[in-house]
Amino acid sequence: MNTQYSGIAPKGDLLLLQKLGEKLKNRSFLHVNSTRAGGGVAEILHRMIPILKELGINARWEVIGGDERFFDITKKFHNALQGKFETISEEMWQYHFEVNKVNAGSLNLEADAVLIHDPQPVPLIEFRKGGAWIWRCHIDVASPIKEVWDNLSRYCGKYNATIFSVAKFAQAMPVDEFIIAPSIDPLSDKNRELSEEELRETVGRLQIPLDRPIILQVSRFDRFKDPIGVIKAYRLAKKYNDCILILAGSAATDDPEGEMVLNEVKEHAAGDPDIYLLLLPPFSDKDINALQRIATVVLQKSLKEGFGLTVTETMWKGKPVIGGATGGIPLQITHGVTGFLVSSVEGAAFRIRQLLNNPEMIKRMGESAREFVKTNFLMTRQIRDYLSVWRCSAL
Ligand code: UDP
């Protein structure tokens, strides 16, 4: 573990991890969420469990099951907790509990520490068999539909501690509360160093010209990511600086709105041969890595955002990011130091031009950006924080 990350993660974090690992050696650490694939939580757990094991901790990951009705209900929770009006009947709350009860019967919930991720498995606390139980909320519950939060927090208040991603996304809780930001794994395919040959392969396959500066945004096709705003900003900048624009994102799957946004983007981009719309299949990690590395200027012009992992991913590659001043983005971008925060199309266009005209500035800010990620947003730091919370909450 130390050898893998030494020279990459801060020495102090690695030392603390090693010490915490010694204290918690052979003790069991169970993570529970509701999906093994798709979404940031699963992505982080896939990388984190092997690291915990390497530290000598007996780490496990269990996934709760449920039928369509269960996940329809928990999707409504998700929306309501993020402020969208939803009515949740008493019967729905009861079903949420019953499905968790069935899961409690089939899953092995015995562990020295249990980290429950998000609202779906939160009632499992009623079936606790000992150990420190911690609830980890990955979503923005700053302005929830009150009734839904009140009902859910009946369970949350029974945990030893709770963890939120960003201070302003949290709710005051009657139990210990910690803020632990998400992180990236510098050794994953999305973030590891790529060889010249690997870069060439991606550029060739995706048919990207390298004769002009590249403006990039990687995002799901979602209105809140403002892809149309990105096109407008690129057009303003292009009047003065010749460049190409790459919008890379996933194809709409079962999200009707995603399909609609993608069509709007296609309409706006039509007729401009310098706009590259790349529809990336799932598991395009290496391609995303390569795109972030070959880009000259990277945007994350969100109008509303959770944390915005793409910002950290890009900064880790030594690039400043022009990001919307929203959600977790200002935590990552220090305006004028590791990138620029913008609130309009014109602002984004101005910053694109400023960076295109100052390669030295890109280099200088990019170095600060990478350093900032190294200190704050690598997975070793997140594991260090989880283990510290466990140690503090141990019974
Ligand atoms: N991503 C991806 N394929 C895509 C678009 C995005 O794998 O087509 C990745 C991106 O690299 C990042 C994550 O999905 O790791 C998106 O996380 P973020 O917090 O930026 O936004 P979210 O989509 O969760 O709102």
Coordinates of C-alpha atoms and ligand atoms in Angstrom, one line a residue:
M1 CA 0.0 0.0 0.0
N2 CA 2.7 2.4 1.1
T3 CA 4.8 1.5 -1.9
Q4 CA 2.0 1.9 -4.3
Y5 CA 1.0 5.4 -3.2
S6 CA 4.3 6.6 -1.9
G7 CA 5.6 9.5 -4.0
I8 CA 1.9 10.2 -5.0
A9 CA -0.1 10.8 -1.9
P10 CA 1.2 13.0 1.0
K11 CA 3.7 11.3 3.2
G12 CA 1.7 12.4 6.4
D13 CA -1.5 10.7 5.1
L14 CA 0.4 7.5 4.4
L15 CA 2.0 7.4 7.8
L16 CA -1.4 8.0 9.5
L17 CA -2.9 5.3 7.4
Q18 CA -0.2 2.9 8.4
K19 CA -0.7 3.7 12.1
L20 CA -4.4 3.5 11.9
G21 CA -4.0 0.2 10.0
E22 CA -1.9 -1.1 12.9
K23 CA -4.5 -0.1 15.5
L24 CA -7.3 -1.6 13.4
K25 CA -5.5 -4.7 12.1
N26 CA -7.7 -7.7 11.6
R27 CA -10.8 -5.8 12.8
S28 CA -13.8 -5.9 10.5
F29 CA -15.1 -2.9 8.5
L30 CA -18.3 -3.4 6.6
H31 CA -19.7 -1.1 3.9
V32 CA -23.3 -1.4 2.8
N33 CA -24.9 0.4 -0.2
S34 CA -27.5 -0.4 -2.7
T35 CA -25.6 -1.0 -6.0
R36 CA -22.4 -2.6 -7.0
A37 CA -22.2 -0.8 -10.3
G38 CA -22.9 2.7 -11.5
G39 CA -22.6 5.9 -9.6
G40 CA -19.8 7.5 -7.6
V41 CA -20.4 5.4 -4.4
A42 CA -19.8 2.1 -6.1
E43 CA -16.9 3.6 -8.0
I44 CA -15.2 4.6 -4.8
L45 CA -15.9 1.3 -3.0
H46 CA -14.5 -0.8 -5.8
R47 CA -11.2 1.1 -5.2
M48 CA -11.3 1.5 -1.5
I49 CA -12.0 -2.1 -0.3
P50 CA -8.7 -3.5 -1.7
I51 CA -6.8 -0.6 -0.1
L52 CA -8.4 -1.3 3.3
K53 CA -7.5 -5.0 3.0
E54 CA -3.9 -4.1 2.2
L55 CA -3.8 -2.1 5.4
G56 CA -4.7 -5.4 7.2
I57 CA -8.3 -4.5 7.9
N58 CA -10.9 -7.1 7.3
A59 CA -13.0 -5.0 4.9
R60 CA -16.2 -6.2 3.3
W61 CA -18.8 -4.7 1.0
E62 CA -22.5 -5.9 1.1
V63 CA -25.2 -4.6 -1.3
I64 CA -28.9 -4.6 -0.2
G65 CA -31.4 -6.0 -2.7
G66 CA -34.9 -4.7 -3.4
D67 CA -37.6 -4.8 -6.0
E68 CA -38.8 -2.1 -8.4
R69 CA -41.2 -0.7 -5.8
F70 CA -38.4 -0.4 -3.3
F71 CA -36.2 1.5 -5.7
D72 CA -39.1 3.7 -6.9
I73 CA -39.6 4.7 -3.3
T74 CA -36.0 5.3 -2.5
K75 CA -35.7 7.4 -5.7
K76 CA -38.5 9.6 -4.3
F77 CA -36.5 9.9 -1.1
H78 CA -33.5 10.9 -3.1
N79 CA -35.4 13.6 -4.9
A80 CA -37.2 14.9 -1.8
L81 CA -34.0 15.0 0.2
Q82 CA -32.6 17.3 -2.6
G83 CA -35.6 19.5 -2.3
K84 CA -38.0 18.2 -5.0
F85 CA -41.6 17.9 -3.7
E86 CA -42.7 14.3 -3.3
T87 CA -45.3 12.7 -1.1
I88 CA -44.2 9.6 0.8
S89 CA -47.1 7.7 2.4
E90 CA -46.8 5.8 5.6
E91 CA -47.2 2.6 3.6
M92 CA -44.1 3.5 1.6
W93 CA -42.0 4.1 4.7
Q94 CA -43.2 0.8 6.0
Y95 CA -42.1 -0.9 2.8
H96 CA -38.7 0.7 3.0
F97 CA -38.4 -0.7 6.5
E98 CA -39.7 -4.2 5.5
V99 CA -37.3 -4.6 2.6
N100 CA -34.4 -3.7 4.9
K101 CA -35.6 -6.2 7.4
V102 CA -35.5 -8.9 4.8
N103 CA -31.9 -7.8 3.9
A104 CA -30.9 -7.8 7.5
G105 CA -32.0 -11.5 7.6
S106 CA -29.8 -12.5 4.7
L107 CA -26.7 -10.2 5.0
N108 CA -23.9 -10.6 7.5
L109 CA -24.1 -7.4 9.5
E110 CA -21.6 -8.3 12.1
A111 CA -18.5 -6.1 12.1
D112 CA -16.5 -3.8 14.3
A113 CA -17.5 -0.9 12.2
V114 CA -20.4 -0.6 9.7
L115 CA -20.6 2.3 7.2
I116 CA -24.0 2.6 5.7
H117 CA -24.1 4.6 2.5
D118 CA -27.1 6.9 1.6
P119 CA -30.8 6.5 2.5
Q120 CA -31.7 3.2 0.9
P121 CA -30.1 0.9 3.6
V122 CA -30.5 3.4 6.5
P123 CA -33.1 1.3 8.5
L124 CA -30.5 -1.5 8.9
I125 CA -29.5 0.3 12.1
E126 CA -32.6 -1.4 13.7
F127 CA -30.9 -4.7 13.2
R128 CA -27.5 -3.8 14.5
K129 CA -25.5 -6.5 16.1
G130 CA -22.9 -4.4 17.8
G131 CA -19.9 -2.4 16.6
A132 CA -19.7 1.3 15.6
W133 CA -22.4 2.3 13.1
I134 CA -21.8 5.3 10.9
W135 CA -24.2 6.8 8.3
R136 CA -22.6 8.3 5.3
C137 CA -24.7 10.7 3.2
H138 CA -23.5 11.4 -0.3
I139 CA -26.3 13.7 -1.3
D140 CA -27.1 17.3 -0.8
V141 CA -29.6 17.5 2.1
A142 CA -29.3 21.2 2.7
S143 CA -32.9 22.0 1.8
P144 CA -34.9 18.8 1.9
I145 CA -38.7 18.4 2.0
K146 CA -38.9 18.6 5.8
E147 CA -41.3 15.8 6.4
V148 CA -39.2 13.3 4.5
W149 CA -36.0 14.3 6.2
D150 CA -37.7 14.2 9.6
N151 CA -38.9 10.6 8.9
L152 CA -35.5 9.5 7.7
S153 CA -33.6 11.1 10.5
R154 CA -35.4 9.0 13.0
Y155 CA -33.1 6.3 11.8
C156 CA -30.0 8.5 11.3
G157 CA -30.1 9.7 14.9
K158 CA -29.6 6.1 16.1
Y159 CA -26.1 5.9 14.5
N160 CA -22.9 6.6 16.4
A161 CA -21.9 9.2 13.9
T162 CA -22.9 10.7 10.5
I163 CA -20.7 11.9 7.7
F164 CA -21.6 14.4 5.0
S165 CA -19.6 15.4 1.9
V166 CA -19.7 19.2 2.1
A167 CA -20.6 21.3 5.1
K168 CA -23.3 23.2 3.3
F169 CA -25.0 20.0 2.2
A170 CA -25.4 18.8 5.8
Q171 CA -28.2 18.9 8.4
A172 CA -27.6 19.5 12.1
M173 CA -27.7 16.1 13.8
P174 CA -28.0 15.0 17.4
V175 CA -25.0 12.7 17.0
D176 CA -21.4 13.3 16.1
E177 CA -21.2 14.7 12.6
F178 CA -18.2 14.8 10.3
I179 CA -17.5 16.4 6.9
I180 CA -15.5 14.2 4.6
A181 CA -15.2 15.2 1.0
P182 CA -15.2 12.7 -1.9
S183 CA -11.9 11.7 -3.5
I184 CA -10.3 10.1 -6.6
D185 CA -7.9 7.2 -6.8
P186 CA -4.7 8.5 -8.5
L187 CA -4.0 4.9 -9.6
S188 CA -7.3 4.1 -11.3
D189 CA -7.6 4.1 -15.1
K190 CA -9.4 7.4 -14.9
N191 CA -6.5 9.1 -13.2
R192 CA -3.2 7.2 -13.6
E193 CA -0.4 8.5 -15.8
L194 CA -0.9 7.5 -19.5
S195 CA 1.9 6.8 -21.9
E196 CA 2.3 8.8 -25.1
E197 CA 1.2 5.7 -27.0
E198 CA -2.0 5.4 -24.9
L199 CA -2.8 9.0 -25.6
R200 CA -2.1 8.6 -29.3
E201 CA -4.3 5.5 -29.4
T202 CA -7.3 7.4 -27.9
V203 CA -6.8 10.5 -30.0
G204 CA -6.6 8.4 -33.1
R205 CA -9.6 6.3 -32.3
L206 CA -11.8 9.2 -31.4
Q207 CA -10.4 11.2 -34.4
I208 CA -9.5 14.3 -32.5
P209 CA -7.3 16.8 -34.4
L210 CA -4.4 18.2 -32.4
D211 CA -3.6 21.2 -34.6
R212 CA -5.5 23.7 -32.4
P213 CA -6.2 24.2 -28.7
I214 CA -8.9 22.0 -27.3
I215 CA -11.7 23.1 -25.0
L216 CA -13.3 20.2 -23.1
Q217 CA -16.2 19.4 -20.9
V218 CA -16.9 15.9 -19.7
S219 CA -20.3 15.5 -18.2
R220 CA -23.6 13.6 -18.4
F221 CA -26.0 15.3 -20.8
D222 CA -27.9 17.1 -18.1
R223 CA -29.2 20.7 -18.1
F224 CA -27.5 21.4 -14.8
K225 CA -24.2 20.7 -16.5
D226 CA -25.0 23.5 -19.0
P227 CA -23.7 22.0 -22.2
I228 CA -25.4 24.7 -24.2
G229 CA -23.8 27.4 -22.1
V230 CA -20.4 25.7 -22.9
I231 CA -21.1 25.9 -26.6
K232 CA -22.1 29.5 -26.4
A233 CA -18.9 30.4 -24.4
Y234 CA -16.8 28.5 -26.9
R235 CA -18.4 30.4 -29.8
L236 CA -17.7 33.7 -28.1
A237 CA -14.1 32.8 -27.5
K238 CA -13.6 31.3 -31.0
K239 CA -14.3 34.8 -32.6
Y240 CA -10.7 35.6 -31.4
N241 CA -9.0 32.4 -30.7
D242 CA -9.3 29.5 -33.1
C243 CA -10.0 26.3 -31.1
I244 CA -12.1 23.1 -31.1
L245 CA -14.7 22.1 -28.5
I246 CA -15.2 18.5 -27.2
L247 CA -18.3 17.7 -25.3
A248 CA -17.9 14.2 -23.9
G249 CA -20.6 12.4 -22.0
S250 CA -22.7 9.3 -21.6
A251 CA -25.4 8.5 -24.0
A252 CA -28.9 8.8 -22.6
T253 CA -30.0 5.5 -21.2
D254 CA -33.4 5.4 -19.5
D255 CA -33.4 9.1 -18.6
P256 CA -35.9 10.8 -21.0
E257 CA -34.6 14.2 -20.0
G258 CA -31.0 13.1 -20.9
E259 CA -32.1 12.2 -24.4
M260 CA -33.8 15.6 -24.8
V261 CA -30.8 17.5 -23.6
L262 CA -28.6 15.5 -26.0
N263 CA -30.9 16.4 -28.9
E264 CA -30.7 20.1 -27.9
V265 CA -26.9 19.9 -27.8
K266 CA -26.9 18.3 -31.2
E267 CA -29.1 21.1 -32.6
H268 CA -26.8 23.8 -31.2
A269 CA -23.7 22.1 -32.4
A270 CA -25.0 21.4 -35.9
G271 CA -23.1 22.9 -38.8
D272 CA -19.9 23.4 -36.7
P273 CA -17.3 20.9 -37.7
D274 CA -15.1 22.0 -34.8
I275 CA -17.5 20.8 -32.2
Y276 CA -16.9 17.1 -31.3
L277 CA -19.8 15.4 -29.5
L278 CA -18.4 12.2 -28.1
L279 CA -21.0 9.7 -26.7
L280 CA -19.0 7.6 -24.4
P281 CA -20.0 4.1 -23.5
P282 CA -19.9 3.0 -19.8
F283 CA -16.4 2.2 -18.5
S284 CA -14.7 4.8 -20.7
D285 CA -12.3 5.7 -17.9
K286 CA -9.1 5.6 -19.9
D287 CA -10.6 7.7 -22.7
I288 CA -11.8 10.3 -20.2
N289 CA -8.3 10.3 -18.7
A290 CA -6.8 10.9 -22.1
L291 CA -9.2 13.6 -23.0
Q292 CA -8.5 15.5 -19.8
R293 CA -4.8 15.2 -20.5
I294 CA -4.9 16.4 -24.1
A295 CA -7.3 19.3 -23.5
T296 CA -5.9 22.9 -23.3
V297 CA -8.8 24.3 -21.3
V298 CA -11.3 22.3 -19.3
L299 CA -14.7 23.5 -18.2
Q300 CA -17.2 22.3 -15.7
K301 CA -19.8 25.0 -16.3
S302 CA -22.4 23.6 -14.0
L303 CA -25.4 25.6 -12.9
K304 CA -26.1 23.2 -10.0
E305 CA -23.6 20.6 -8.9
G306 CA -23.1 18.0 -6.2
F307 CA -19.3 17.8 -5.6
G308 CA -18.2 17.7 -9.2
L309 CA -15.6 15.0 -9.4
T310 CA -14.6 15.9 -12.9
V311 CA -13.1 19.1 -11.5
T312 CA -10.7 17.2 -9.2
E313 CA -10.0 14.6 -11.9
T314 CA -8.8 17.4 -14.3
M315 CA -6.9 19.3 -11.6
W316 CA -5.0 16.1 -10.8
K317 CA -3.8 16.1 -14.4
G318 CA -2.2 19.6 -13.8
K319 CA -4.9 21.6 -15.5
P320 CA -6.8 24.6 -14.1
V321 CA -10.6 24.3 -14.5
I322 CA -13.1 26.9 -15.4
G323 CA -16.1 25.9 -13.2
G324 CA -19.5 27.1 -12.3
A325 CA -19.6 28.8 -8.9
T326 CA -22.0 26.2 -7.4
G327 CA -22.2 23.1 -5.2
G328 CA -18.8 21.6 -4.3
I329 CA -16.9 23.3 -7.2
P330 CA -15.8 26.4 -5.1
L331 CA -14.3 23.9 -2.6
Q332 CA -12.0 22.7 -5.4
I333 CA -11.3 25.8 -7.4
T334 CA -9.6 28.7 -5.7
H335 CA -10.5 31.5 -8.0
G336 CA -7.4 32.8 -9.8
V337 CA -5.2 30.2 -8.2
T338 CA -6.3 26.7 -9.2
G339 CA -8.8 27.8 -11.8
F340 CA -11.6 30.3 -12.3
L341 CA -15.1 30.4 -11.0
V342 CA -17.7 31.7 -13.4
S343 CA -21.4 32.6 -13.3
S344 CA -22.2 33.4 -16.9
V345 CA -21.5 32.5 -20.5
E346 CA -19.5 35.7 -21.0
G347 CA -17.5 35.0 -17.9
A348 CA -16.6 31.6 -19.1
A349 CA -15.7 32.9 -22.6
F350 CA -13.5 35.6 -21.0
R351 CA -11.6 33.0 -18.9
I352 CA -11.2 30.6 -21.9
R353 CA -9.5 33.4 -23.8
Q354 CA -7.4 34.5 -20.8
L355 CA -6.0 30.9 -20.5
L356 CA -5.6 30.3 -24.2
N357 CA -3.6 33.5 -24.4
N358 CA -1.4 32.6 -21.4
P359 CA 0.1 29.1 -21.7
E360 CA 2.3 30.1 -18.8
M361 CA -0.7 30.8 -16.6
I362 CA -2.2 27.4 -17.5
K363 CA 1.0 25.7 -16.4
R364 CA 1.3 27.7 -13.2
M365 CA -2.3 27.3 -12.2
G366 CA -2.2 23.6 -13.2
E367 CA 0.6 23.0 -10.9
S368 CA -1.3 24.6 -8.0
A369 CA -4.4 22.6 -8.9
R370 CA -2.5 19.3 -8.8
E371 CA -0.9 20.2 -5.5
F372 CA -4.4 21.1 -4.0
V373 CA -5.8 17.8 -5.1
K374 CA -2.8 15.9 -3.7
T375 CA -3.4 17.5 -0.3
N376 CA -7.2 17.3 -0.2
F377 CA -8.9 15.0 -2.6
L378 CA -7.0 11.7 -3.0
M379 CA -8.5 8.5 -1.8
T380 CA -5.8 7.9 0.8
R381 CA -7.1 11.1 2.6
Q382 CA -10.6 9.8 2.5
I383 CA -9.7 6.5 4.0
R384 CA -7.6 8.2 6.6
D385 CA -10.7 10.2 7.6
Y386 CA -13.0 7.2 7.6
L387 CA -10.6 5.2 9.8
S388 CA -10.3 8.2 12.2
V389 CA -14.1 8.5 12.5
W390 CA -14.2 4.7 13.2
R391 CA -11.5 5.0 15.9
C392 CA -13.3 8.0 17.5
S393 CA -16.7 6.2 17.4
A394 CA -15.5 2.8 18.6
L395 CA -17.5 1.5 21.5
Ligands
UDP1 N1 -18.2 10.3 -16.3 C1 -18.1 9.2 -17.0 N2 -18.7 9.1 -18.3 C2 -19.3 10.1 -18.8 C3 -19.5 11.3 -18.1 C4 -18.9 11.4 -16.8 O1 -17.5 8.2 -16.6 O2 -19.8 10.0 -19.9 C5 -17.6 10.4 -15.0 C6 -16.7 11.5 -14.6 O3 -15.4 11.3 -15.1 C7 -16.9 11.6 -13.1 C8 -18.3 11.1 -12.9 O4 -18.7 10.4 -14.0 O5 -16.0 10.6 -12.5 C9 -19.2 12.3 -12.7 O6 -19.1 12.8 -11.4 P1 -19.5 14.3 -11.1 O7 -19.4 14.4 -9.6 O8 -18.6 15.2 -11.9 O9 -20.9 14.5 -11.6 P2 -22.3 13.7 -11.5 O10 -22.5 13.0 -12.8 O11 -22.2 12.7 -10.3 O12 -23.4 14.7 -11.3

